[in-house]
PDB file of C-alpha atoms and ligand atoms in Angstrom:
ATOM      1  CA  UNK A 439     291.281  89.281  65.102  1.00 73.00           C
ATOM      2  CA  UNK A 440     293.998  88.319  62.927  1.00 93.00           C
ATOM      3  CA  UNK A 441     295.961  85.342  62.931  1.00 97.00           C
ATOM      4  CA  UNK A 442     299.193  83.790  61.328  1.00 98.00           C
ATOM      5  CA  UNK A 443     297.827  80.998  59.142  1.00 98.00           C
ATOM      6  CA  UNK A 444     299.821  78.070  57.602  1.00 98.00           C
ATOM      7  CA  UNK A 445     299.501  77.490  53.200  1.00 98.00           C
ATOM      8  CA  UNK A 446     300.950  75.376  50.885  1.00 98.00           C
ATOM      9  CA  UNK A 447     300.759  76.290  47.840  1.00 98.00           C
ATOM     10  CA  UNK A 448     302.003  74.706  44.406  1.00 98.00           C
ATOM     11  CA  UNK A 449     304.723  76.014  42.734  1.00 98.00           C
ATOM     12  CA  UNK A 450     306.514  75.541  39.325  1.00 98.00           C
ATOM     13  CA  UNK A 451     305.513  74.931  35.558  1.00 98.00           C
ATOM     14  CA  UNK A 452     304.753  72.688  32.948  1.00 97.00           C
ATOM     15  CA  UNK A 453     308.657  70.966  33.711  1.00 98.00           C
ATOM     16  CA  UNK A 454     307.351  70.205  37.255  1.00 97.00           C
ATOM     17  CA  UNK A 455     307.302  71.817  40.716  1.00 98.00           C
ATOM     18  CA  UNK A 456     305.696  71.261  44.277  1.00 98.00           C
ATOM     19  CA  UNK A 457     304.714  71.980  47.578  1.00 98.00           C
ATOM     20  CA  UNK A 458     306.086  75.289  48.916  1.00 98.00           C
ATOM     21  CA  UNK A 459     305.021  76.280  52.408  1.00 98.00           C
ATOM     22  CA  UNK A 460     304.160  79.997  53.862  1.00 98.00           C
ATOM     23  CA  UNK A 461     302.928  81.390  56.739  1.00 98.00           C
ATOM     24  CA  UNK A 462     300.427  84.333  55.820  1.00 98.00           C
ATOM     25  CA  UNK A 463     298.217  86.867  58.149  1.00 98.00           C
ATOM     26  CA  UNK A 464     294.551  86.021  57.594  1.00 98.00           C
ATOM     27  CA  UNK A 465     292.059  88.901  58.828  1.00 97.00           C
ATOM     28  CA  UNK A 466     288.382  88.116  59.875  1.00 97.00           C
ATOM     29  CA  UNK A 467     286.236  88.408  56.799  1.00 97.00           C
ATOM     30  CA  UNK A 468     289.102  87.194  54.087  1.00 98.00           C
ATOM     31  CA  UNK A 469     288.443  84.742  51.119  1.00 98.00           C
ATOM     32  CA  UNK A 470     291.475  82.220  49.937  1.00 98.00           C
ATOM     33  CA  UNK A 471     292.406  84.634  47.530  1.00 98.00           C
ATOM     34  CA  UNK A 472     292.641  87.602  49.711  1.00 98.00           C
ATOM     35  CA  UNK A 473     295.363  85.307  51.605  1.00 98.00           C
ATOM     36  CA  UNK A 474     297.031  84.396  47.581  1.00 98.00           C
ATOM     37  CA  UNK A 475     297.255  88.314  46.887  1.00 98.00           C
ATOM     38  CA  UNK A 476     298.812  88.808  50.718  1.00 98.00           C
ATOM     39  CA  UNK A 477     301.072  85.827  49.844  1.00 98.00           C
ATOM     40  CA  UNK A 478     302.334  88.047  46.624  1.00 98.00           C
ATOM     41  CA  UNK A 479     302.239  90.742  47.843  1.00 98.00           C
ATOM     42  CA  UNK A 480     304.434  90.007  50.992  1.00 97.00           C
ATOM     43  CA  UNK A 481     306.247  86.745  49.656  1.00 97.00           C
ATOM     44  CA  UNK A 482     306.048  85.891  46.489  1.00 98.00           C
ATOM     45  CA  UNK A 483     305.942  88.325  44.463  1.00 97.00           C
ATOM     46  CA  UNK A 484     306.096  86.322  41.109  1.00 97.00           C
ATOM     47  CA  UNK A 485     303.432  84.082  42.018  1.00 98.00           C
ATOM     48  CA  UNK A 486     300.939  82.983  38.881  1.00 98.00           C
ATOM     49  CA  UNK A 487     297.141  83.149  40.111  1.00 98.00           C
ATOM     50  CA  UNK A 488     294.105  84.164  37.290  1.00 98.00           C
ATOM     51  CA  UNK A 489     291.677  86.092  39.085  1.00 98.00           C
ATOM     52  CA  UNK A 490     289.421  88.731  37.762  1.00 98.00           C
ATOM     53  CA  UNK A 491     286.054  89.961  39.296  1.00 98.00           C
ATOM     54  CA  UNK A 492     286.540  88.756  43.160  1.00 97.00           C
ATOM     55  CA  UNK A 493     283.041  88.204  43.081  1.00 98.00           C
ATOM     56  CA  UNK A 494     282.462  84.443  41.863  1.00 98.00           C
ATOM     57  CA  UNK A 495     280.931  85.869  38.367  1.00 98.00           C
ATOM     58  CA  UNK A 496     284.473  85.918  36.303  1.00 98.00           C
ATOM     59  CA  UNK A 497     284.642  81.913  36.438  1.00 98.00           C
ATOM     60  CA  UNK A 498     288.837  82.765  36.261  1.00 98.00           C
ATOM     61  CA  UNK A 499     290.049  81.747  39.882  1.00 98.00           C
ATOM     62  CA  UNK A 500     289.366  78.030  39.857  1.00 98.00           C
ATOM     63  CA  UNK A 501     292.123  75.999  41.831  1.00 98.00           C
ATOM     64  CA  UNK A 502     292.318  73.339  43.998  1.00 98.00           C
ATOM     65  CA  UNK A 503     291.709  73.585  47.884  1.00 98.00           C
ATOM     66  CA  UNK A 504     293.114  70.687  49.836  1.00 98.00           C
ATOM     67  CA  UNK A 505     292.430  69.010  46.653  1.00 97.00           C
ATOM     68  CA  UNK A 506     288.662  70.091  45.932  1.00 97.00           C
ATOM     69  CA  UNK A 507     288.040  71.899  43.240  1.00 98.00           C
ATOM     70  CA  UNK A 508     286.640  75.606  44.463  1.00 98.00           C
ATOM     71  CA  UNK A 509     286.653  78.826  43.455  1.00 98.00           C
ATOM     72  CA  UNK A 510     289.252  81.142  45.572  1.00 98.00           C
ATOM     73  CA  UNK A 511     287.658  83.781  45.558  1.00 98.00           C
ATOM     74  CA  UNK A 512     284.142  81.716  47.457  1.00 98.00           C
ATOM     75  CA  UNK A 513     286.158  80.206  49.687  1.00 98.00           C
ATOM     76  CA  UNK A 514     285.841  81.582  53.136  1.00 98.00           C
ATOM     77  CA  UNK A 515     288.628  81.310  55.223  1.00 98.00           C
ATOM     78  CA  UNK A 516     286.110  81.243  58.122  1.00 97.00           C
ATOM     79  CA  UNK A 517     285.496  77.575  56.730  1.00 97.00           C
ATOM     80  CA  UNK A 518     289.073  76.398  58.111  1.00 97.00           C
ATOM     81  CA  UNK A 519     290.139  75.836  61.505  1.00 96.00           C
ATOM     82  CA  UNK A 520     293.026  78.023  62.577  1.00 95.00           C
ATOM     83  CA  UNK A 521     295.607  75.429  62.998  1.00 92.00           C
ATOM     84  CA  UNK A 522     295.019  74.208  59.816  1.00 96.00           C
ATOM     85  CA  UNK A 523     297.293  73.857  56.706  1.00 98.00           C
ATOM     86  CA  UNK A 524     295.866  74.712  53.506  1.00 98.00           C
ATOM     87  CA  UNK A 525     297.019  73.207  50.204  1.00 98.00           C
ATOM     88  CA  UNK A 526     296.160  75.354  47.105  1.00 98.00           C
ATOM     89  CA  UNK A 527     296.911  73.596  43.671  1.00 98.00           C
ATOM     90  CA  UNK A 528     296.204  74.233  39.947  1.00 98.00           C
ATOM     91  CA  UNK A 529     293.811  72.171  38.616  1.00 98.00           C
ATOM     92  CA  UNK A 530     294.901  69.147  37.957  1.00 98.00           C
ATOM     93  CA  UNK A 531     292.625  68.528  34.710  1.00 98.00           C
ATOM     94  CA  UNK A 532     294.422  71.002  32.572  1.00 98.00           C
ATOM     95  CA  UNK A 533     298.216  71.492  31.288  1.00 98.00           C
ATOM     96  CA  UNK A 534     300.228  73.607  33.995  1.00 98.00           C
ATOM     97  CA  UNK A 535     301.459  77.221  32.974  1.00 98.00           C
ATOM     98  CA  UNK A 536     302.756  78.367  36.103  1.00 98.00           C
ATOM     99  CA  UNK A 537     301.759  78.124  39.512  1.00 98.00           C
ATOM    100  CA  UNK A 538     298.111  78.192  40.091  1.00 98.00           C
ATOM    101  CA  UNK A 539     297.276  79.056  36.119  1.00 98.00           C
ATOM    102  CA  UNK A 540     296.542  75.870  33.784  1.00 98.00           C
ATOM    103  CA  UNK A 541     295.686  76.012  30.159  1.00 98.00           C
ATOM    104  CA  UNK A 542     291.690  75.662  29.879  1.00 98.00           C
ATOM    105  CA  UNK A 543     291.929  75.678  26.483  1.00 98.00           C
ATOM    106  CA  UNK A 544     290.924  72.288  25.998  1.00 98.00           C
ATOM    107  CA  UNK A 545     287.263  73.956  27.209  1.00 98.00           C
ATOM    108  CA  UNK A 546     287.189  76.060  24.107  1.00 98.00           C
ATOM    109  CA  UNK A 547     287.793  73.294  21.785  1.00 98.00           C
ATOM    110  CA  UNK A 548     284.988  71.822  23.055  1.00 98.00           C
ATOM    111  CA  UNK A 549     283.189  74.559  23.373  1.00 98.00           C
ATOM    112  CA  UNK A 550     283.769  75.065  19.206  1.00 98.00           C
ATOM    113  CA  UNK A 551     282.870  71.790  18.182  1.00 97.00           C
ATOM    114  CA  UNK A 552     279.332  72.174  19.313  1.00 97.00           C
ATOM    115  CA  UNK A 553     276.978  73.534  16.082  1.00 97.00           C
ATOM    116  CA  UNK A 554     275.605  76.783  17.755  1.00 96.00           C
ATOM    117  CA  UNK A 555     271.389  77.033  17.647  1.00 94.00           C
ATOM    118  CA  UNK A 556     269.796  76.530  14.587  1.00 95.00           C
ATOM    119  CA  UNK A 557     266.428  77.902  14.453  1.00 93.00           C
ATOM    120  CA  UNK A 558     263.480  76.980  12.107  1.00 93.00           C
ATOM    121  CA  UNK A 559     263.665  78.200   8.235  1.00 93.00           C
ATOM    122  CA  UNK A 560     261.914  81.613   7.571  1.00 91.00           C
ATOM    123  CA  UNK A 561     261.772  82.625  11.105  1.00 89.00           C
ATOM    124  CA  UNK A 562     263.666  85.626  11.400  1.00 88.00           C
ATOM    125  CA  UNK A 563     265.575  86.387  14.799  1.00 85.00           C
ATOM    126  CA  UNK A 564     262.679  88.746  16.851  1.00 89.00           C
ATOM    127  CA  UNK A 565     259.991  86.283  15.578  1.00 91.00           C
ATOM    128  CA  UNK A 566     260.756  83.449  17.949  1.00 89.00           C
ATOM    129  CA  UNK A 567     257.863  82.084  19.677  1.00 92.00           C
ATOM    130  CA  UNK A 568     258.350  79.567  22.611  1.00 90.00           C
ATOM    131  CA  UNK A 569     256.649  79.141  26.021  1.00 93.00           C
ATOM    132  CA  UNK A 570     257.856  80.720  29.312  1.00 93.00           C
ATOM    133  CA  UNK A 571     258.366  76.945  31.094  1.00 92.00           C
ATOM    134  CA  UNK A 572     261.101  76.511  28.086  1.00 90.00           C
ATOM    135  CA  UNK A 573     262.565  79.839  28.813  1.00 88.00           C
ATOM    136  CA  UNK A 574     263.279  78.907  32.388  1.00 89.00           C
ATOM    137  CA  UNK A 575     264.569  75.113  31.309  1.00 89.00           C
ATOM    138  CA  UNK A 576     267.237  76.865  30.314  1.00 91.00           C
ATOM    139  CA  UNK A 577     267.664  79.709  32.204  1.00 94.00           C
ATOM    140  CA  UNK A 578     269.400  77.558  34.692  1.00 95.00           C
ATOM    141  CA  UNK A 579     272.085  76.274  32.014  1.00 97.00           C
ATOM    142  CA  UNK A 580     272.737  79.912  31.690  1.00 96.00           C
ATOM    143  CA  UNK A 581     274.253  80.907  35.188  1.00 97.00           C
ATOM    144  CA  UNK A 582     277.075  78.908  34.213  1.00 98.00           C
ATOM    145  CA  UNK A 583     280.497  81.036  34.644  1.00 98.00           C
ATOM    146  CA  UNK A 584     282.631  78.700  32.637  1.00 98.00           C
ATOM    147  CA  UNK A 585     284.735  78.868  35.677  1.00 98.00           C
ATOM    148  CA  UNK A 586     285.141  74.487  34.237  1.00 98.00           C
ATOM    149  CA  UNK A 587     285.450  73.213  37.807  1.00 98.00           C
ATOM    150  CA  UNK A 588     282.995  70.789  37.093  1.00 98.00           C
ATOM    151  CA  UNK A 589     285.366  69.591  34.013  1.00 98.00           C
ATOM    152  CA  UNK A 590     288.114  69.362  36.249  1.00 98.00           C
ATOM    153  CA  UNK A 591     286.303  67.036  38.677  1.00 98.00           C
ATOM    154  CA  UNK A 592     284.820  64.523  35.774  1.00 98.00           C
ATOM    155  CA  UNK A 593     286.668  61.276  36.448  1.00 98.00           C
ATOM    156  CA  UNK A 594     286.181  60.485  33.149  1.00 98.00           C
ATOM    157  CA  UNK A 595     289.354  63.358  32.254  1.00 98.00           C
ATOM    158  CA  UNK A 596     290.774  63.791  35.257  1.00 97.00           C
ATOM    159  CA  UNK A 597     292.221  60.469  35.998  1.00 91.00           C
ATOM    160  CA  UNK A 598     292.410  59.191  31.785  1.00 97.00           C
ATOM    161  CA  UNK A 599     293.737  62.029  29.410  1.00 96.00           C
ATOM    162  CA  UNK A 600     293.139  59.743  26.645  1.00 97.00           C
ATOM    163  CA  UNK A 601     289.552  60.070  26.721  1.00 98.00           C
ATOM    164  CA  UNK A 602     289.730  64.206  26.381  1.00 97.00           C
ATOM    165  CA  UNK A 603     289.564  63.596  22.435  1.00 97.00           C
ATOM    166  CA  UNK A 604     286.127  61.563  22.518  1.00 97.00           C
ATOM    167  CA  UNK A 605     284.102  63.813  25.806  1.00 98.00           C
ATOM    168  CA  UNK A 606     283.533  67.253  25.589  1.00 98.00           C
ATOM    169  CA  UNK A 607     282.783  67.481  29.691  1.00 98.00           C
ATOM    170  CA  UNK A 608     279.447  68.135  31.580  1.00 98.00           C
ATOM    171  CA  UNK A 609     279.663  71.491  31.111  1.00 98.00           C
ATOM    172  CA  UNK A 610     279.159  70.996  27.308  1.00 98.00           C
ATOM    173  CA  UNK A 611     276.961  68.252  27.657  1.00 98.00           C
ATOM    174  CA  UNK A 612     274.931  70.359  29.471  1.00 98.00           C
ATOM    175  CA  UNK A 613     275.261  73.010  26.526  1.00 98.00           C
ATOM    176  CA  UNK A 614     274.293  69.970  23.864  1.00 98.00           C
ATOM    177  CA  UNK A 615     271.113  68.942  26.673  1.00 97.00           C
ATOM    178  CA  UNK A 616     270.130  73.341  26.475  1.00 97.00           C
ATOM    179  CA  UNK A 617     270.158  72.983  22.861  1.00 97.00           C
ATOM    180  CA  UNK A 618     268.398  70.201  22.709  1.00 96.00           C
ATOM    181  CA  UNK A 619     265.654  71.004  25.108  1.00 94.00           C
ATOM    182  CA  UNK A 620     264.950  74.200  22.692  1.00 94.00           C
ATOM    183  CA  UNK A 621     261.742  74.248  21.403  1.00 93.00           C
ATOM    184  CA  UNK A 622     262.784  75.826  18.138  1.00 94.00           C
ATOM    185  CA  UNK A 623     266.590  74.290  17.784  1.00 95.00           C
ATOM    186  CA  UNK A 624     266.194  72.020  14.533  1.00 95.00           C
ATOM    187  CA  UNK A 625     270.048  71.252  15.380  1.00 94.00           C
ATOM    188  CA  UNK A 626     269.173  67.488  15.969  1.00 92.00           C
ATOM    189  CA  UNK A 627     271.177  67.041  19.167  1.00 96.00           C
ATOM    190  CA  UNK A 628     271.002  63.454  20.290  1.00 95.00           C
ATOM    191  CA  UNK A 629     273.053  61.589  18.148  1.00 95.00           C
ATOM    192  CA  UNK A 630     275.934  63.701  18.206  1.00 96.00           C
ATOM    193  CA  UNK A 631     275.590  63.784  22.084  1.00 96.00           C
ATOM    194  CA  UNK A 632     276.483  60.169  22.314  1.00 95.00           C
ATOM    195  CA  UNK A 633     278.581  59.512  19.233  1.00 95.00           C
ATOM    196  CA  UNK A 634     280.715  63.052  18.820  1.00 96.00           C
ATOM    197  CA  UNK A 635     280.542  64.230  22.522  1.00 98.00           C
ATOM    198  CA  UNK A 636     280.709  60.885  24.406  1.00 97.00           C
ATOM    199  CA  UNK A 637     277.598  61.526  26.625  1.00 97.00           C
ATOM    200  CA  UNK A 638     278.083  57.500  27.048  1.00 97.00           C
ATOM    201  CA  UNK A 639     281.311  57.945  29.143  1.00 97.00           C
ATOM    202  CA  UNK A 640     279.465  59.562  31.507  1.00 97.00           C
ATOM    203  CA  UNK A 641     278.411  57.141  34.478  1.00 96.00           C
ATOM    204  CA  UNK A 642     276.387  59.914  36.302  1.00 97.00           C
ATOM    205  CA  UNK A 643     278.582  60.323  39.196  1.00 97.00           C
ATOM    206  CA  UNK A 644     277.696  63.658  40.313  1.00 98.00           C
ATOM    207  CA  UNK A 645     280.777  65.052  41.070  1.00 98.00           C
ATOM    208  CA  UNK A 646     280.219  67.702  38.514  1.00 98.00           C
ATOM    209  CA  UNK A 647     277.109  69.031  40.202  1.00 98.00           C
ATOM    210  CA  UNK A 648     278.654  69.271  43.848  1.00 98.00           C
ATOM    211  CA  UNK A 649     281.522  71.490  42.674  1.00 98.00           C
ATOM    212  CA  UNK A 650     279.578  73.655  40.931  1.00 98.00           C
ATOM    213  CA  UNK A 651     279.579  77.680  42.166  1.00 98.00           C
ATOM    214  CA  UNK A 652     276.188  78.109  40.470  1.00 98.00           C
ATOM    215  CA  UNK A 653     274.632  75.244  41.995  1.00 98.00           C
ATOM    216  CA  UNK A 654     273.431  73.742  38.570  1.00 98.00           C
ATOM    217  CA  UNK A 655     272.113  70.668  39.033  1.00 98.00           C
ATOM    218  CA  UNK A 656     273.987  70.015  35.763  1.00 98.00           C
ATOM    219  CA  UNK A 657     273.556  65.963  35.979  1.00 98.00           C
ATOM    220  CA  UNK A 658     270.096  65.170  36.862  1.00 97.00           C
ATOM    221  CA  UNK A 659     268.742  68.635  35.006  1.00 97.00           C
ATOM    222  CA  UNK A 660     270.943  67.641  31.738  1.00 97.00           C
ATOM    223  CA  UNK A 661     272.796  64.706  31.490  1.00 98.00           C
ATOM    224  CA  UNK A 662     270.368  62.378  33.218  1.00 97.00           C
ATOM    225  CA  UNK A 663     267.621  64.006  30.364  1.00 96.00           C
ATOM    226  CA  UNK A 664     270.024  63.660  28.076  1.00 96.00           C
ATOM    227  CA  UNK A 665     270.970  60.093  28.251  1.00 96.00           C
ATOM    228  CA  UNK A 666     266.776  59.374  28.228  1.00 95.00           C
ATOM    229  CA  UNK A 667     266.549  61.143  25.173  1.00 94.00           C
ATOM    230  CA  UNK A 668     269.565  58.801  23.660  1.00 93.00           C
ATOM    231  CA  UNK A 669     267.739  55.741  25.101  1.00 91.00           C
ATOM    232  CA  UNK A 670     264.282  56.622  24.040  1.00 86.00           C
ATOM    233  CA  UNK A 671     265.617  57.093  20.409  1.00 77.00           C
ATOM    234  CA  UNK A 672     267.931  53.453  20.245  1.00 70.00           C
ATOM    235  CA  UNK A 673     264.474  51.607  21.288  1.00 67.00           C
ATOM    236  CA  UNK A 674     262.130  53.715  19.674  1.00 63.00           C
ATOM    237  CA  UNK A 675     260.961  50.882  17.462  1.00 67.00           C
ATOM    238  CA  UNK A 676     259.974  53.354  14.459  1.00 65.00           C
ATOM    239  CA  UNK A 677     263.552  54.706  14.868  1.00 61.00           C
ATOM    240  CA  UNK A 678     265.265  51.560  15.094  1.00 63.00           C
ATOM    241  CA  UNK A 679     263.161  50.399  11.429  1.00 67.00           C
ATOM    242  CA  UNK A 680     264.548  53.936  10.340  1.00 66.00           C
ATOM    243  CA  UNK A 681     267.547  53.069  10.973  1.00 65.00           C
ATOM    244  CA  UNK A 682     268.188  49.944   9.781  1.00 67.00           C
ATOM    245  CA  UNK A 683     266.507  51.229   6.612  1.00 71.00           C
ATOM    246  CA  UNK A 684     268.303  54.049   5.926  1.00 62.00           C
ATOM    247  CA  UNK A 685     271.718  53.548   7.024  1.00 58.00           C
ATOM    248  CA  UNK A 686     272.434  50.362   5.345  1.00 51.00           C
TER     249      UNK A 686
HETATM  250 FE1  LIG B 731     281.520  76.103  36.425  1.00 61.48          FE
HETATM  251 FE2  LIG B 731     279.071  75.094  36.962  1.00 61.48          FE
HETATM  252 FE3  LIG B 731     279.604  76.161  34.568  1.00 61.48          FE
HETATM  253 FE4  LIG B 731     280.699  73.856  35.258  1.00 61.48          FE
HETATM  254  S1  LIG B 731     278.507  74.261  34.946  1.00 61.48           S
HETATM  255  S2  LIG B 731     281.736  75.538  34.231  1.00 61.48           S
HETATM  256  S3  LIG B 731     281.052  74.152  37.431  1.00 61.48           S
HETATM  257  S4  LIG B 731     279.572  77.221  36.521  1.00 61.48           S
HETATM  258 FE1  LIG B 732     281.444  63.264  35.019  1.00 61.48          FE
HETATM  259 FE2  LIG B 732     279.360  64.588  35.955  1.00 61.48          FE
HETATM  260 FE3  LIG B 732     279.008  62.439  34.519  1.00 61.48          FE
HETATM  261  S1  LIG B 732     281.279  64.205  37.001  1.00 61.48           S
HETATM  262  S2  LIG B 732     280.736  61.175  35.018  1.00 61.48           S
HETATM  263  S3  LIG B 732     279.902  64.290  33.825  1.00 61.48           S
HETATM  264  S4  LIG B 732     277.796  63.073  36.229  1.00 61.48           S
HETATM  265 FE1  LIG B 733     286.043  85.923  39.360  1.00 61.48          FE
HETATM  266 FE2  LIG B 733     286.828  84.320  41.369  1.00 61.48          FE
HETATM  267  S1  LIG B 733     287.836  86.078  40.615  1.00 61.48           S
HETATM  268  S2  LIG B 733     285.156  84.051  40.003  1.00 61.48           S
END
């Protein structure tokens, strides 16, 4: 059965907006953004969502949903009590464009300044040789939808824009920590994790994991593996001697 269900929804741009409330028919079965299409369809019909495959696999619908991050199209609306007022906001990590749509395009600077993999000389693409635990390492990286709710939950951006410059985000840790992990990357990873990336900044809070759609356990899986890695090579003793011999 139907009912008449109460949103409030952010509206405006990058010169401000707010709260605007609606009252939109939810049918059994619906997802959040099934409501958001009703809502401009009936309503609003200039309203600014980014949605794309309605099936949690485009990584484009990320908002806010009473203020934790989500995908719209996962949601359930079977997860809300009927009574209930929902509040759907951009995310708050990124610049506004209009209503619901930010600019992620701080991900794909990030994204660039990572050297891409950089296999062995004279082995030819085809002639790559690693073992099948390695293959499934990663494997898990790889579900990621770069839908970058888990870089709009990182404290470390969300609450201090001046630190976007020096972090590239878990999810691009966690692209470093795949790269790394390769048997046959020669890219030399860990140093630039903690000096270009700012792997440091992160204080292993989790959040990023319990937002993610894919379930990757992207902190204990990569950043916690990671940040060994870092440590093991600042007290390797044959390292530190390196070091201090070679970069004087
Ligand atoms: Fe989204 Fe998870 Fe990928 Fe982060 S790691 S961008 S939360 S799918
Ligand atoms: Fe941020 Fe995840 Fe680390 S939320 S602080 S990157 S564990
Ligand atoms: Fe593709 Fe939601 S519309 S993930």
């Amino acid at each position: 059965m139907g009912y008449q269900g109460n949103f409030r929804v952010w509206r405006g741009d990058a010169d401000g907006g707010g709260l605007e409330d609606f009252t939109v028919e939810v049918n059994e079965g619906e997802v959040v953004l099934d409501v958001i299409h009703r809502l401009q369809a009936t309503q609003a019909g200039d309203l600014a969502v980014r949605w794309n495959c309605k099936a949690g696999k485009c990584g484009s619908c990320s908002a806010e949903i009473n203020g934790r991050p989500r995908l719209l199209c996962m949601t359930r609306m079977s997860t809300f009590t009927e009574g209930e007022t929902i509040t759907i906001t951009p995310m708050r990590t990124f610049p506004i464009i209009r209503d619901l749509v930010t600019d992620v395009s701080f991900n794909y600077t990030k994204a660039r300044e990572i050297p891409s993999f950089k296999p062995p000389k004279g082995l030819a693409p085809g002639e790559y040789r690693m073992q099948q635990v390695d293959v499934e390492r990663s494997q898990e990286f790889r579900k990621c939808i770069e839908c970058f709710l888990c870089q709009d939950t990182c404290h470390v951006i969300r609450d201090h824009e001046e630190n976007k410059e020096a972090f590239a985000g878990p999810r691009f840790l966690m692209r470093v920590a795949e790269l790394e992990m390769h048997p046959l990357d020669e890219g030399g990873r860990v140093d630039a994790a903690q000096e270009q990336h700012g792997l440091g900044l992160c204080n292993i809070t989790k959040c990023c994991s319990e937002v993610c759609p894919e379930h990757i356990k992207i902190t204990d899986n990569a950043l916690i593996p990671m940040k060994e890695r870092v440590a093991d090579r600042k007290y390797d003793p044959i390292v530190w001697l390196g070091n201090k011999i070679f970069r004087r």
